[in-house]
Short mmCIF file of C-alpha atoms in Angstrom, two decimals:
data_model
loop_
_atom_site.label_atom_id
_atom_site.label_comp_id
_atom_site.label_asym_id
_atom_site.label_seq_id
_atom_site.Cartn_x
_atom_site.Cartn_y
_atom_site.Cartn_z
CA UNK A 241 16.63 19.84 -7.58
CA UNK A 242 13.64 18.54 -9.54
CA UNK A 243 10.21 20.09 -9.06
CA UNK A 244 7.48 17.63 -8.22
CA UNK A 245 3.72 17.92 -8.22
CA UNK A 246 2.12 18.02 -4.80
CA UNK A 247 1.11 14.58 -3.59
CA UNK A 248 -2.59 13.81 -3.29
CA UNK A 249 -4.15 14.51 0.10
CA UNK A 250 -5.81 11.08 -0.08
CA UNK A 251 -2.42 9.31 -0.25
CA UNK A 252 -1.75 7.01 2.70
CA UNK A 253 0.77 8.55 5.19
CA UNK A 254 3.15 5.59 4.86
CA UNK A 255 3.03 5.73 1.06
CA UNK A 256 3.54 9.51 1.19
CA UNK A 257 6.61 9.09 3.42
CA UNK A 258 8.02 6.41 1.10
CA UNK A 259 7.58 8.62 -2.00
CA UNK A 260 9.21 11.59 -0.23
CA UNK A 261 12.19 9.43 0.79
CA UNK A 262 12.61 8.17 -2.80
CA UNK A 263 12.41 11.73 -4.13
CA UNK A 264 15.11 12.80 -1.65
CA UNK A 265 17.46 9.97 -2.70
CA UNK A 266 16.96 10.79 -6.40
CA UNK A 267 17.66 14.51 -5.86
CA UNK A 268 20.66 13.86 -3.59
CA UNK A 269 22.21 11.62 -6.26
CA UNK A 270 21.44 14.20 -8.99
CA UNK A 271 19.67 11.49 -10.97
CA UNK A 272 17.05 11.87 -13.69
CA UNK A 273 14.32 9.39 -14.49
CA UNK A 274 16.39 8.34 -17.54
CA UNK A 275 19.33 7.58 -15.25
CA UNK A 276 17.02 5.56 -12.99
CA UNK A 277 15.69 3.64 -15.99
CA UNK A 278 19.23 2.79 -17.14
CA UNK A 279 20.37 1.67 -13.68
CA UNK A 280 17.28 -0.11 -12.30
CA UNK A 281 15.58 -1.71 -15.31
CA UNK A 282 12.30 0.17 -14.70
CA UNK A 283 11.27 2.66 -17.39
CA UNK A 284 11.41 6.43 -16.99
CA UNK A 285 7.59 6.56 -17.25
CA UNK A 286 7.31 4.06 -14.41
CA UNK A 287 9.61 6.17 -12.22
CA UNK A 288 7.52 9.25 -13.01
CA UNK A 289 4.44 7.39 -11.70
CA UNK A 290 6.30 6.12 -8.62
CA UNK A 291 7.71 9.54 -7.70
CA UNK A 292 4.37 11.23 -8.42
CA UNK A 293 2.46 8.94 -6.05
CA UNK A 294 0.29 7.57 -8.88
CA UNK A 295 1.37 3.96 -8.28
CA UNK A 296 3.32 2.11 -5.63
CA UNK A 297 6.84 1.09 -6.78
CA UNK A 298 7.79 -2.60 -6.59
CA UNK A 299 10.06 -3.62 -3.74
CA UNK A 300 12.84 -4.40 -6.25
CA UNK A 301 12.71 -0.82 -7.58
CA UNK A 302 13.06 0.55 -4.03
CA UNK A 303 16.04 -1.73 -3.36
CA UNK A 304 17.67 -0.73 -6.67
CA UNK A 305 17.36 3.01 -5.90
CA UNK A 306 18.84 2.45 -2.43
CA UNK A 307 21.73 0.48 -3.93
CA UNK A 308 22.75 3.03 -6.57
CA UNK A 309 22.53 5.95 -4.10
CA UNK A 310 24.31 4.12 -1.26
CA UNK A 311 21.31 4.40 1.11
CA UNK A 312 20.35 1.86 3.80
CA UNK A 313 17.56 -0.24 2.20
CA UNK A 314 16.15 -1.64 5.50
CA UNK A 315 13.94 1.33 6.55
CA UNK A 316 12.82 1.85 2.95
CA UNK A 317 11.74 -1.80 2.64
CA UNK A 318 9.87 -1.57 5.97
CA UNK A 319 8.02 1.54 4.75
CA UNK A 320 7.25 -0.18 1.44
CA UNK A 321 5.73 -3.26 3.10
CA UNK A 322 3.46 -1.14 5.31
CA UNK A 323 2.45 1.08 2.37
CA UNK A 324 1.79 -1.99 0.20
CA UNK A 325 -0.62 -3.47 2.76
CA UNK A 326 -2.56 -0.22 3.02
CA UNK A 327 -2.47 0.30 -0.77
CA UNK A 328 -3.86 -3.19 -1.46
CA UNK A 329 -6.61 -2.85 1.15
CA UNK A 330 -7.76 0.48 -0.32
CA UNK A 331 -7.85 -0.93 -3.84
CA UNK A 332 -9.89 -3.91 -2.66
CA UNK A 333 -12.46 -1.69 -0.90
CA UNK A 334 -15.77 -1.25 -2.77
CA UNK A 335 -16.32 2.51 -3.15
CA UNK A 336 -20.07 1.99 -3.82
CA UNK A 337 -20.70 0.35 -0.46
CA UNK A 338 -22.48 2.84 1.85
CA UNK A 339 -20.77 3.72 5.11
CA UNK A 340 -22.59 2.86 8.35
CA UNK A 341 -23.25 6.10 10.26
CA UNK A 342 -22.26 6.41 13.90
CA UNK A 343 -25.27 6.86 16.20
CA UNK A 344 -29.02 6.68 15.39
CA UNK A 345 -30.36 8.31 12.24
CA UNK A 346 -33.94 9.22 11.42
CA UNK A 347 -35.45 7.50 8.31
CA UNK A 348 -36.22 9.75 5.33
CA UNK A 349 -39.68 11.27 5.42
CA UNK A 350 -40.28 10.20 1.79
CA UNK A 351 -40.74 6.53 2.78
CA UNK A 352 -43.36 7.24 5.46
CA UNK A 353 -47.00 6.70 4.47
CA UNK A 354 -48.97 9.89 4.19
CA UNK A 355 -51.44 8.74 6.90
CA UNK A 356 -48.77 8.25 9.55
CA UNK A 357 -48.71 11.21 11.93
CA UNK A 358 -45.38 13.00 12.45
CA UNK A 359 -43.09 11.76 15.22
CA UNK A 360 -43.49 13.88 18.33
CA UNK A 361 -40.59 16.12 19.23
CA UNK A 362 -38.09 14.58 21.71
CA UNK A 363 -38.00 15.79 25.23
CA UNK A 364 -35.63 18.71 25.87
CA UNK A 365 -32.10 17.66 26.88
CA UNK A 366 -32.17 14.22 25.20
CA UNK A 367 -30.07 15.00 22.10
CA UNK A 368 -27.05 16.41 24.03
CA UNK A 369 -26.72 13.11 25.94
CA UNK A 370 -26.96 11.04 22.74
CA UNK A 371 -24.38 13.24 20.98
CA UNK A 372 -22.03 13.01 23.94
CA UNK A 373 -22.31 9.22 24.03
CA UNK A 374 -21.70 8.98 20.28
CA UNK A 375 -18.66 11.25 20.60
CA UNK A 376 -17.19 9.08 23.36
CA UNK A 377 -17.70 5.94 21.25
CA UNK A 378 -16.09 7.57 18.19
CA UNK A 379 -13.10 8.76 20.23
CA UNK A 380 -12.61 5.29 21.71
CA UNK A 381 -12.69 3.69 18.26
CA UNK A 382 -10.16 6.23 16.92
CA UNK A 383 -7.77 5.66 19.82
CA UNK A 384 -8.01 1.89 19.41
CA UNK A 385 -7.32 2.15 15.67
CA UNK A 386 -4.27 4.38 16.30
CA UNK A 387 -2.93 1.91 18.86
CA UNK A 388 -3.35 -1.02 16.47
CA UNK A 389 -1.59 0.93 13.70
CA UNK A 390 1.37 1.74 15.95
CA UNK A 391 1.68 -1.91 16.95
CA UNK A 392 1.54 -2.97 13.30
CA UNK A 393 4.23 -0.44 12.31
CA UNK A 394 6.54 -1.60 15.08
CA UNK A 395 5.99 -5.27 14.22
CA UNK A 396 6.60 -4.76 10.48
CA UNK A 397 9.71 -2.61 11.05
CA UNK A 398 11.18 -5.20 13.43
CA UNK A 399 10.44 -8.02 11.01
CA UNK A 400 12.07 -6.13 8.12
CA UNK A 401 15.15 -5.29 10.20
CA UNK A 402 15.61 -8.93 11.18
CA UNK A 403 14.88 -10.39 7.74
CA UNK A 404 16.93 -7.96 5.62
CA UNK A 405 20.58 -8.62 6.74
CA UNK A 406 20.85 -12.19 5.33
CA UNK A 407 19.93 -10.85 1.87
CA UNK A 408 22.70 -8.23 1.96
CA UNK A 409 25.41 -10.71 2.95
CA UNK A 410 24.98 -12.54 -0.35
CA UNK A 411 26.11 -9.56 -2.47
CA UNK A 412 29.72 -9.63 -3.63
CA UNK A 413 32.01 -6.71 -2.65
CA UNK A 414 32.83 -4.15 -5.36
CA UNK A 415 36.19 -4.53 -7.15
CA UNK A 416 39.16 -2.72 -5.66
CA UNK A 417 41.38 -0.45 -7.76
CA UNK A 418 44.79 1.00 -6.88
CA UNK A 419 46.19 4.04 -8.68
CA UNK A 420 49.77 3.57 -9.92
CA UNK A 421 50.46 6.94 -11.51
CA UNK A 422 53.41 7.00 -13.90
CA UNK A 423 54.55 8.47 -17.22
CA UNK A 424 54.33 6.01 -20.11
CA UNK A 425 55.56 7.25 -23.51
CA UNK A 426 55.19 10.83 -22.30
CA UNK A 427 51.59 10.40 -21.08
CA UNK A 428 50.16 9.97 -17.61
CA UNK A 429 48.80 6.54 -16.78
CA UNK A 430 47.25 4.90 -13.70
CA UNK A 431 48.08 1.39 -14.93
CA UNK A 432 44.45 0.20 -14.88
CA UNK A 433 43.22 0.10 -18.49
CA UNK A 434 46.41 -0.36 -20.57
CA UNK A 435 46.28 3.20 -21.89
CA UNK A 436 42.86 2.90 -23.59
CA UNK A 437 41.01 6.12 -24.44
CA UNK A 438 37.57 4.63 -25.09
CA UNK A 439 34.61 6.96 -24.63
CA UNK A 440 32.80 6.49 -21.31
CA UNK A 441 29.63 8.19 -20.07
CA UNK A 442 27.57 8.51 -16.91
CA UNK A 443 26.55 5.11 -15.56
CA UNK A 444 29.58 3.24 -16.96
CA UNK A 445 31.62 0.90 -14.74
CA UNK A 446 34.95 -0.89 -14.87
CA UNK A 447 38.68 -0.28 -15.24
CA UNK A 448 38.29 2.59 -17.75
CA UNK A 449 36.28 4.55 -15.19
CA UNK A 450 38.81 3.76 -12.44
CA UNK A 451 41.65 4.97 -14.72
CA UNK A 452 39.82 8.26 -15.28
CA UNK A 453 39.16 8.63 -11.54
CA UNK A 454 42.87 8.20 -10.77
CA UNK A 455 43.86 10.78 -13.40
CA UNK A 456 41.22 13.24 -12.16
CA UNK A 457 42.62 12.90 -8.65
CA UNK A 458 46.15 13.45 -10.03
CA UNK A 459 44.86 16.64 -11.65
CA UNK A 460 43.65 17.87 -8.27
CA UNK A 461 39.93 17.21 -8.71
CA UNK A 462 38.35 14.61 -6.43
CA UNK A 463 35.98 12.12 -8.13
CA UNK A 464 35.05 10.52 -4.80
CA UNK A 465 36.31 6.97 -4.33
CA UNK A 466 38.31 4.98 -6.87
CA UNK A 467 35.50 2.43 -7.32
CA UNK A 468 35.17 2.17 -11.11
CA UNK A 469 31.60 3.58 -11.06
CA UNK A 470 30.75 6.68 -13.14
CA UNK A 471 28.34 8.17 -10.61
CA UNK A 472 27.33 11.71 -9.60
CA UNK A 473 30.66 12.61 -7.92
CA UNK A 474 32.72 11.41 -10.90
CA UNK A 475 30.38 13.26 -13.30
CA UNK A 476 30.87 16.47 -11.31
CA UNK A 477 34.66 16.00 -11.37
CA UNK A 478 34.70 15.39 -15.16
CA UNK A 479 32.69 18.56 -15.81
CA UNK A 480 34.97 20.60 -13.54
CA UNK A 481 38.06 19.28 -15.36
CA UNK A 482 36.55 19.97 -18.80
CA UNK A 483 35.68 23.53 -17.79
CA UNK A 484 39.16 24.12 -16.40
CA UNK A 485 40.76 22.69 -19.56
CA UNK A 486 38.63 24.77 -21.94
CA UNK A 487 36.80 21.74 -23.33
CA UNK A 488 33.12 21.21 -24.08
CA UNK A 489 31.47 20.59 -20.70
CA UNK A 490 29.30 17.58 -21.55
CA UNK A 491 30.29 15.17 -18.74
CA UNK A 492 31.49 12.53 -21.22
CA UNK A 493 35.10 11.34 -21.44
CA UNK A 494 35.96 11.27 -25.13
CA UNK A 495 39.31 11.45 -26.98
CA UNK A 496 39.92 15.14 -26.20
CA UNK A 497 39.16 14.78 -22.51
CA UNK A 498 41.38 11.68 -22.28
CA UNK A 499 44.20 13.54 -24.06
CA UNK A 500 43.92 16.41 -21.57
CA UNK A 501 43.86 13.99 -18.61
CA UNK A 502 46.95 12.16 -19.80
CA UNK A 503 48.81 15.41 -20.42
#
C-alpha cells in the first residue's frame, strides 16, 4: 500500500473524506499514479496533487477512478459536490479582511489622547455576566451552523442520488467472452483471438486479454472474470503463472509467456 503524506489540518472535512476515499480505491486496485494517468486521461502529477489534498480533483476524474475500480460513483460524486462548494468559498474569501470579534472589545490605549483620564474600573461581578452572555451567543451560532450544514449535506446527497442513475444507464455493457478451450495444432486455444501471441500489458483490453484469461483459468490460476480487461486481478494471475513456469515475473504477456500458456 502506498504511503501518503498527512493531510493538512486546515483541509475541509468533506474534502478530507473524499481524498481518503480516493486513496482507498487506488490502493485496493493496486494502482499507481502512472496507471491512473493511462486510464483516466489526467497526468500522474495531477493525481499526486489530488491524492495529496493540494487541489480538488475534477468530477470527471472522480468518476473515472470509480469506473476503473468498480466502485459506486454516486456517494463519491455527492462528496465531491459538497467539497467543491466549500473549496470555492474558501478560495473566494479575502484572508486580509479582519474578523469581527464576538462581544465588546476595549479600544487600544494608543489612540486615546494623553489628556483623557483612564476609564474607571468596572463594578465587581460585571465581566462574568458579559462573558456568560457571549458564550451563550457563540454556542447558539455554532449549533445553528451545524444544523444548516447537516441539512445541506442531506439535500446535496439526495440530489446526487436522484440525478446520477440516468447518466449510468447511457453506458454500454462490456463485451461478453466465452472460453472454448481446445487443442489446435498441438497448442491450447480459447478460440477468442485466432491464436495470436501479441504482447499485452497492464491496462490492455480486448479479445487478446480474454484469450489469456481463459488460458490462465485452464492452468488453474483465476484471473477474475473473463471480461477482456487487463486489470489488477489479471496482473496478479499473470505474475503467479510466470513464477510457477520459471519465467521472468514482469506481469507482461510476451512470446515466452504465451508459449507456456498454450502448452
